[in-house]
Amino acid sequence: MAKTPDRPVRLGVQLQPQHAAYPKIRDTLARLEDAGVDMVTTWDHFFPLTGEPDGLHFECWTTLGAWAEQTSRVEIGALVTCNSYRNPDLLADMARTVDNISDGRLVLGIGSGWFERDYTEYGYDFGTAGSRLDDLAAAMPRIRDRWARLNPPPTREIPVMIGGGGEKKTLRIVAEHATIWHSFSDAETLRHKLGVLREHGEAVGRDVDEIEVSVGGGSVQQAPGETADALYAEGARLFTVSTSGPDHPLDELQAWLDWRDERNG
């Protein structure tokens, strides 16, 4: 992956939709776009993941539709949407619609799902980690096929960001279908996973150097340091930091923007 130095470093912020009233989320999104962040993502859950388990919370795709109208420059998406929660053809149509509303700024982040409470409370079959990954693998061709048949079509070839680091199934799906691969890895783990991804790429006949490597950078309240530098050295180019309600602090956002700009020269 490090063979592609022409790919710029980009900064994403996961604006976690928990514990805050929507006006606060709207205001934080505006601040992030004005500051020059490259991508803002929500997540696809139905309940908070930290803090009060029944605290304030908002649904992913209706939120993305609002973000598409509110913003004009920043890319938007989910980190990541759960394949299990929607029929793949419906999800493709939803993504195409938000893509058109945003004039081509949607990234389809997608994964196999993991938060059991979402499944049990909303009536989805939780299955197993393996069965959920099999479902994701089966969904990806359906999503692309539906995009090809929708009228109007997507405004562009919608980037697909696949999250997860499972070496047997997830990275195979990444090699076949991803524009961006997202993981939470330290530098040593990332190096190893990229080696596995390269093997899958060879098996499916794809040059995985064309896949953008995305990593979670922790909280936006923590400035970048040696960890970010090490991940960059291994080929990571999209760094996503997170901020959560009720206050959605952005303490070290400028430090991350400066770090990005220094790497891009």
PDB file of N, CA and C in Angstrom, residues 177-233:
ATOM      1  N   HIS A 177     -14.300  -6.236  -3.370  1.00  0.00           N
ATOM      2  CA  HIS A 177     -15.330  -5.218  -3.532  1.00  0.00           C
ATOM      3  C   HIS A 177     -14.982  -3.816  -3.019  1.00  0.00           C
ATOM      4  N   ALA A 178     -13.953  -3.650  -2.214  1.00  0.00           N
ATOM      5  CA  ALA A 178     -13.768  -2.376  -1.518  1.00  0.00           C
ATOM      6  C   ALA A 178     -13.007  -1.345  -2.339  1.00  0.00           C
ATOM      7  N   THR A 179     -13.420  -0.111  -2.196  1.00  0.00           N
ATOM      8  CA  THR A 179     -12.642   1.048  -2.622  1.00  0.00           C
ATOM      9  C   THR A 179     -11.740   1.499  -1.481  1.00  0.00           C
ATOM     10  N   ILE A 180     -12.262   1.358  -0.260  1.00  0.00           N
ATOM     11  CA  ILE A 180     -11.564   1.735   0.972  1.00  0.00           C
ATOM     12  C   ILE A 180     -11.697   0.577   1.947  1.00  0.00           C
ATOM     13  N   TRP A 181     -10.594   0.274   2.640  1.00  0.00           N
ATOM     14  CA  TRP A 181     -10.659  -0.719   3.716  1.00  0.00           C
ATOM     15  C   TRP A 181     -10.405  -0.010   5.037  1.00  0.00           C
ATOM     16  N   HIS A 182     -11.329  -0.196   5.997  1.00  0.00           N
ATOM     17  CA  HIS A 182     -11.193   0.441   7.308  1.00  0.00           C
ATOM     18  C   HIS A 182     -10.952  -0.603   8.387  1.00  0.00           C
ATOM     19  N   SER A 183      -9.993  -0.298   9.260  1.00  0.00           N
ATOM     20  CA  SER A 183      -9.746  -1.179  10.399  1.00  0.00           C
ATOM     21  C   SER A 183      -9.285  -0.359  11.591  1.00  0.00           C
ATOM     22  N   PHE A 184      -9.277  -0.998  12.742  1.00  0.00           N
ATOM     23  CA  PHE A 184      -8.689  -0.426  13.955  1.00  0.00           C
ATOM     24  C   PHE A 184      -7.449  -1.261  14.248  1.00  0.00           C
ATOM     25  N   SER A 185      -6.291  -0.753  13.874  1.00  0.00           N
ATOM     26  CA  SER A 185      -5.060  -1.535  13.930  1.00  0.00           C
ATOM     27  C   SER A 185      -3.906  -0.678  14.417  1.00  0.00           C
ATOM     28  N   ASP A 186      -2.968  -1.318  15.125  1.00  0.00           N
ATOM     29  CA  ASP A 186      -1.685  -0.657  15.334  1.00  0.00           C
ATOM     30  C   ASP A 186      -0.825  -0.939  14.106  1.00  0.00           C
ATOM     31  N   ALA A 187       0.356  -0.340  14.072  1.00  0.00           N
ATOM     32  CA  ALA A 187       1.174  -0.425  12.858  1.00  0.00           C
ATOM     33  C   ALA A 187       1.577  -1.865  12.541  1.00  0.00           C
ATOM     34  N   GLU A 188       1.958  -2.620  13.557  1.00  0.00           N
ATOM     35  CA  GLU A 188       2.379  -3.999  13.310  1.00  0.00           C
ATOM     36  C   GLU A 188       1.229  -4.839  12.788  1.00  0.00           C
ATOM     37  N   THR A 189       0.046  -4.671  13.394  1.00  0.00           N
ATOM     38  CA  THR A 189      -1.124  -5.414  12.933  1.00  0.00           C
ATOM     39  C   THR A 189      -1.504  -5.010  11.516  1.00  0.00           C
ATOM     40  N   LEU A 190      -1.434  -3.707  11.242  1.00  0.00           N
ATOM     41  CA  LEU A 190      -1.775  -3.232   9.902  1.00  0.00           C
ATOM     42  C   LEU A 190      -0.846  -3.839   8.860  1.00  0.00           C
ATOM     43  N   ARG A 191       0.428  -3.888   9.165  1.00  0.00           N
ATOM     44  CA  ARG A 191       1.394  -4.472   8.227  1.00  0.00           C
ATOM     45  C   ARG A 191       1.017  -5.917   7.922  1.00  0.00           C
ATOM     46  N   HIS A 192       0.693  -6.671   8.965  1.00  0.00           N
ATOM     47  CA  HIS A 192       0.317  -8.077   8.772  1.00  0.00           C
ATOM     48  C   HIS A 192      -0.971  -8.203   7.957  1.00  0.00           C
ATOM     49  N   LYS A 193      -1.978  -7.408   8.313  1.00  0.00           N
ATOM     50  CA  LYS A 193      -3.272  -7.504   7.609  1.00  0.00           C
ATOM     51  C   LYS A 193      -3.124  -7.129   6.136  1.00  0.00           C
ATOM     52  N   LEU A 194      -2.282  -6.151   5.854  1.00  0.00           N
ATOM     53  CA  LEU A 194      -2.086  -5.766   4.456  1.00  0.00           C
ATOM     54  C   LEU A 194      -1.432  -6.898   3.663  1.00  0.00           C
ATOM     55  N   GLY A 195      -0.577  -7.660   4.323  1.00  0.00           N
ATOM     56  CA  GLY A 195      -0.005  -8.828   3.665  1.00  0.00           C
ATOM     57  C   GLY A 195      -1.068  -9.858   3.333  1.00  0.00           C
ATOM     58  N   VAL A 196      -1.986 -10.086   4.270  1.00  0.00           N
ATOM     59  CA  VAL A 196      -3.086 -11.016   4.025  1.00  0.00           C
ATOM     60  C   VAL A 196      -3.990 -10.487   2.917  1.00  0.00           C
ATOM     61  N   LEU A 197      -4.270  -9.185   2.953  1.00  0.00           N
ATOM     62  CA  LEU A 197      -5.108  -8.590   1.914  1.00  0.00           C
ATOM     63  C   LEU A 197      -4.469  -8.751   0.539  1.00  0.00           C
ATOM     64  N   ARG A 198      -3.165  -8.595   0.484  1.00  0.00           N
ATOM     65  CA  ARG A 198      -2.477  -8.754  -0.795  1.00  0.00           C
ATOM     66  C   ARG A 198      -2.633 -10.188  -1.319  1.00  0.00           C
ATOM     67  N   GLU A 199      -2.580 -11.166  -0.425  1.00  0.00           N
ATOM     68  CA  GLU A 199      -2.770 -12.563  -0.843  1.00  0.00           C
ATOM     69  C   GLU A 199      -4.174 -12.772  -1.409  1.00  0.00           C
ATOM     70  N   HIS A 200      -5.165 -12.178  -0.759  1.00  0.00           N
ATOM     71  CA  HIS A 200      -6.532 -12.292  -1.276  1.00  0.00           C
ATOM     72  C   HIS A 200      -6.645 -11.593  -2.635  1.00  0.00           C
ATOM     73  N   GLY A 201      -5.971 -10.458  -2.769  1.00  0.00           N
ATOM     74  CA  GLY A 201      -5.997  -9.762  -4.047  1.00  0.00           C
ATOM     75  C   GLY A 201      -5.435 -10.615  -5.167  1.00  0.00           C
ATOM     76  N   GLU A 202      -4.347 -11.300  -4.888  1.00  0.00           N
ATOM     77  CA  GLU A 202      -3.763 -12.183  -5.888  1.00  0.00           C
ATOM     78  C   GLU A 202      -4.722 -13.311  -6.239  1.00  0.00           C
ATOM     79  N   ALA A 203      -5.453 -13.803  -5.228  1.00  0.00           N
ATOM     80  CA  ALA A 203      -6.379 -14.917  -5.472  1.00  0.00           C
ATOM     81  C   ALA A 203      -7.557 -14.504  -6.339  1.00  0.00           C
ATOM     82  N   VAL A 204      -8.009 -13.241  -6.195  1.00  0.00           N
ATOM     83  CA  VAL A 204      -9.181 -12.804  -6.960  1.00  0.00           C
ATOM     84  C   VAL A 204      -8.788 -11.976  -8.183  1.00  0.00           C
ATOM     85  N   GLY A 205      -7.481 -11.788  -8.393  1.00  0.00           N
ATOM     86  CA  GLY A 205      -7.021 -11.067  -9.565  1.00  0.00           C
ATOM     87  C   GLY A 205      -7.176  -9.567  -9.478  1.00  0.00           C
ATOM     88  N   ARG A 206      -6.972  -9.028  -8.272  1.00  0.00           N
ATOM     89  CA  ARG A 206      -7.107  -7.579  -8.104  1.00  0.00           C
ATOM     90  C   ARG A 206      -5.840  -6.988  -7.503  1.00  0.00           C
ATOM     91  N   ASP A 207      -5.426  -5.832  -8.021  1.00  0.00           N
ATOM     92  CA  ASP A 207      -4.302  -5.088  -7.461  1.00  0.00           C
ATOM     93  C   ASP A 207      -4.813  -4.312  -6.254  1.00  0.00           C
ATOM     94  N   VAL A 208      -4.488  -4.759  -5.044  1.00  0.00           N
ATOM     95  CA  VAL A 208      -5.043  -4.123  -3.852  1.00  0.00           C
ATOM     96  C   VAL A 208      -4.373  -2.797  -3.540  1.00  0.00           C
ATOM     97  N   ASP A 209      -3.343  -2.414  -4.270  1.00  0.00           N
ATOM     98  CA  ASP A 209      -2.768  -1.087  -4.077  1.00  0.00           C
ATOM     99  C   ASP A 209      -3.766   0.012  -4.418  1.00  0.00           C
ATOM    100  N   GLU A 210      -4.798  -0.324  -5.176  1.00  0.00           N
ATOM    101  CA  GLU A 210      -5.805   0.677  -5.520  1.00  0.00           C
ATOM    102  C   GLU A 210      -6.802   0.897  -4.393  1.00  0.00           C
ATOM    103  N   ILE A 211      -6.748   0.104  -3.337  1.00  0.00           N
ATOM    104  CA  ILE A 211      -7.653   0.241  -2.202  1.00  0.00           C
ATOM    105  C   ILE A 211      -7.055   1.231  -1.204  1.00  0.00           C
ATOM    106  N   GLU A 212      -7.813   2.240  -0.842  1.00  0.00           N
ATOM    107  CA  GLU A 212      -7.360   3.210   0.159  1.00  0.00           C
ATOM    108  C   GLU A 212      -7.416   2.572   1.546  1.00  0.00           C
ATOM    109  N   VAL A 213      -6.352   2.752   2.318  1.00  0.00           N
ATOM    110  CA  VAL A 213      -6.259   2.158   3.647  1.00  0.00           C
ATOM    111  C   VAL A 213      -6.712   3.177   4.683  1.00  0.00           C
ATOM    112  N   SER A 214      -7.746   2.813   5.431  1.00  0.00           N
ATOM    113  CA  SER A 214      -8.358   3.691   6.415  1.00  0.00           C
ATOM    114  C   SER A 214      -8.185   3.095   7.808  1.00  0.00           C
ATOM    115  N   VAL A 215      -7.897   3.953   8.782  1.00  0.00           N
ATOM    116  CA  VAL A 215      -7.719   3.482  10.157  1.00  0.00           C
ATOM    117  C   VAL A 215      -8.451   4.399  11.120  1.00  0.00           C
ATOM    118  N   GLY A 216      -8.851   3.829  12.249  1.00  0.00           N
ATOM    119  CA  GLY A 216      -9.403   4.621  13.327  1.00  0.00           C
ATOM    120  C   GLY A 216      -8.278   5.271  14.107  1.00  0.00           C
ATOM    121  N   GLY A 217      -8.382   6.573  14.304  1.00  0.00           N
ATOM    122  CA  GLY A 217      -7.315   7.316  14.982  1.00  0.00           C
ATOM    123  C   GLY A 217      -7.617   7.670  16.419  1.00  0.00           C
ATOM    124  N   GLY A 218      -8.672   7.076  17.000  1.00  0.00           N
ATOM    125  CA  GLY A 218      -9.024   7.385  18.378  1.00  0.00           C
ATOM    126  C   GLY A 218      -9.913   8.615  18.466  1.00  0.00           C
ATOM    127  N   SER A 219      -9.897   9.266  19.602  1.00  0.00           N
ATOM    128  CA  SER A 219     -10.741  10.424  19.856  1.00  0.00           C
ATOM    129  C   SER A 219     -10.118  11.694  19.304  1.00  0.00           C
ATOM    130  N   VAL A 220     -10.981  12.603  18.851  1.00  0.00           N
ATOM    131  CA  VAL A 220     -10.503  13.901  18.384  1.00  0.00           C
ATOM    132  C   VAL A 220      -9.994  14.746  19.552  1.00  0.00           C
ATOM    133  N   GLN A 221     -10.179  14.287  20.770  1.00  0.00           N
ATOM    134  CA  GLN A 221      -9.633  14.977  21.934  1.00  0.00           C
ATOM    135  C   GLN A 221      -8.160  14.650  22.151  1.00  0.00           C
ATOM    136  N   GLN A 222      -7.619  13.731  21.357  1.00  0.00           N
ATOM    137  CA  GLN A 222      -6.216  13.339  21.468  1.00  0.00           C
ATOM    138  C   GLN A 222      -5.498  13.724  20.181  1.00  0.00           C
ATOM    139  N   ALA A 223      -4.402  14.447  20.314  1.00  0.00           N
ATOM    140  CA  ALA A 223      -3.638  14.890  19.150  1.00  0.00           C
ATOM    141  C   ALA A 223      -2.910  13.713  18.513  1.00  0.00           C
ATOM    142  N   PRO A 224      -2.622  13.793  17.220  1.00  0.00           N
ATOM    143  CA  PRO A 224      -1.845  12.727  16.579  1.00  0.00           C
ATOM    144  C   PRO A 224      -0.437  12.687  17.142  1.00  0.00           C
ATOM    145  N   GLY A 225       0.148  11.519  17.108  1.00  0.00           N
ATOM    146  CA  GLY A 225       1.497  11.362  17.634  1.00  0.00           C
ATOM    147  C   GLY A 225       2.214  10.251  16.917  1.00  0.00           C
ATOM    148  N   GLU A 226       3.048   9.518  17.656  1.00  0.00           N
ATOM    149  CA  GLU A 226       3.838   8.463  17.040  1.00  0.00           C
ATOM    150  C   GLU A 226       2.968   7.370  16.435  1.00  0.00           C
ATOM    151  N   THR A 227       1.818   7.083  17.049  1.00  0.00           N
ATOM    152  CA  THR A 227       0.949   6.037  16.518  1.00  0.00           C
ATOM    153  C   THR A 227       0.466   6.393  15.116  1.00  0.00           C
ATOM    154  N   ALA A 228       0.005   7.626  14.945  1.00  0.00           N
ATOM    155  CA  ALA A 228      -0.447   8.055  13.622  1.00  0.00           C
ATOM    156  C   ALA A 228       0.700   8.032  12.619  1.00  0.00           C
ATOM    157  N   ASP A 229       1.880   8.465  13.049  1.00  0.00           N
ATOM    158  CA  ASP A 229       3.046   8.452  12.153  1.00  0.00           C
ATOM    159  C   ASP A 229       3.366   7.033  11.705  1.00  0.00           C
ATOM    160  N   ALA A 230       3.285   6.082  12.644  1.00  0.00           N
ATOM    161  CA  ALA A 230       3.610   4.693  12.320  1.00  0.00           C
ATOM    162  C   ALA A 230       2.586   4.099  11.360  1.00  0.00           C
ATOM    163  N   LEU A 231       1.320   4.405  11.557  1.00  0.00           N
ATOM    164  CA  LEU A 231       0.282   3.917  10.652  1.00  0.00           C
ATOM    165  C   LEU A 231       0.443   4.527   9.260  1.00  0.00           C
ATOM    166  N   TYR A 232       0.809   5.785   9.210  1.00  0.00           N
ATOM    167  CA  TYR A 232       1.081   6.434   7.932  1.00  0.00           C
ATOM    168  C   TYR A 232       2.224   5.729   7.205  1.00  0.00           C
ATOM    169  N   ALA A 233       3.268   5.377   7.947  1.00  0.00           N
ATOM    170  CA  ALA A 233       4.430   4.718   7.346  1.00  0.00           C
ATOM    171  C   ALA A 233       4.064   3.362   6.759  1.00  0.00           C
TER     172      ALA A 233
END
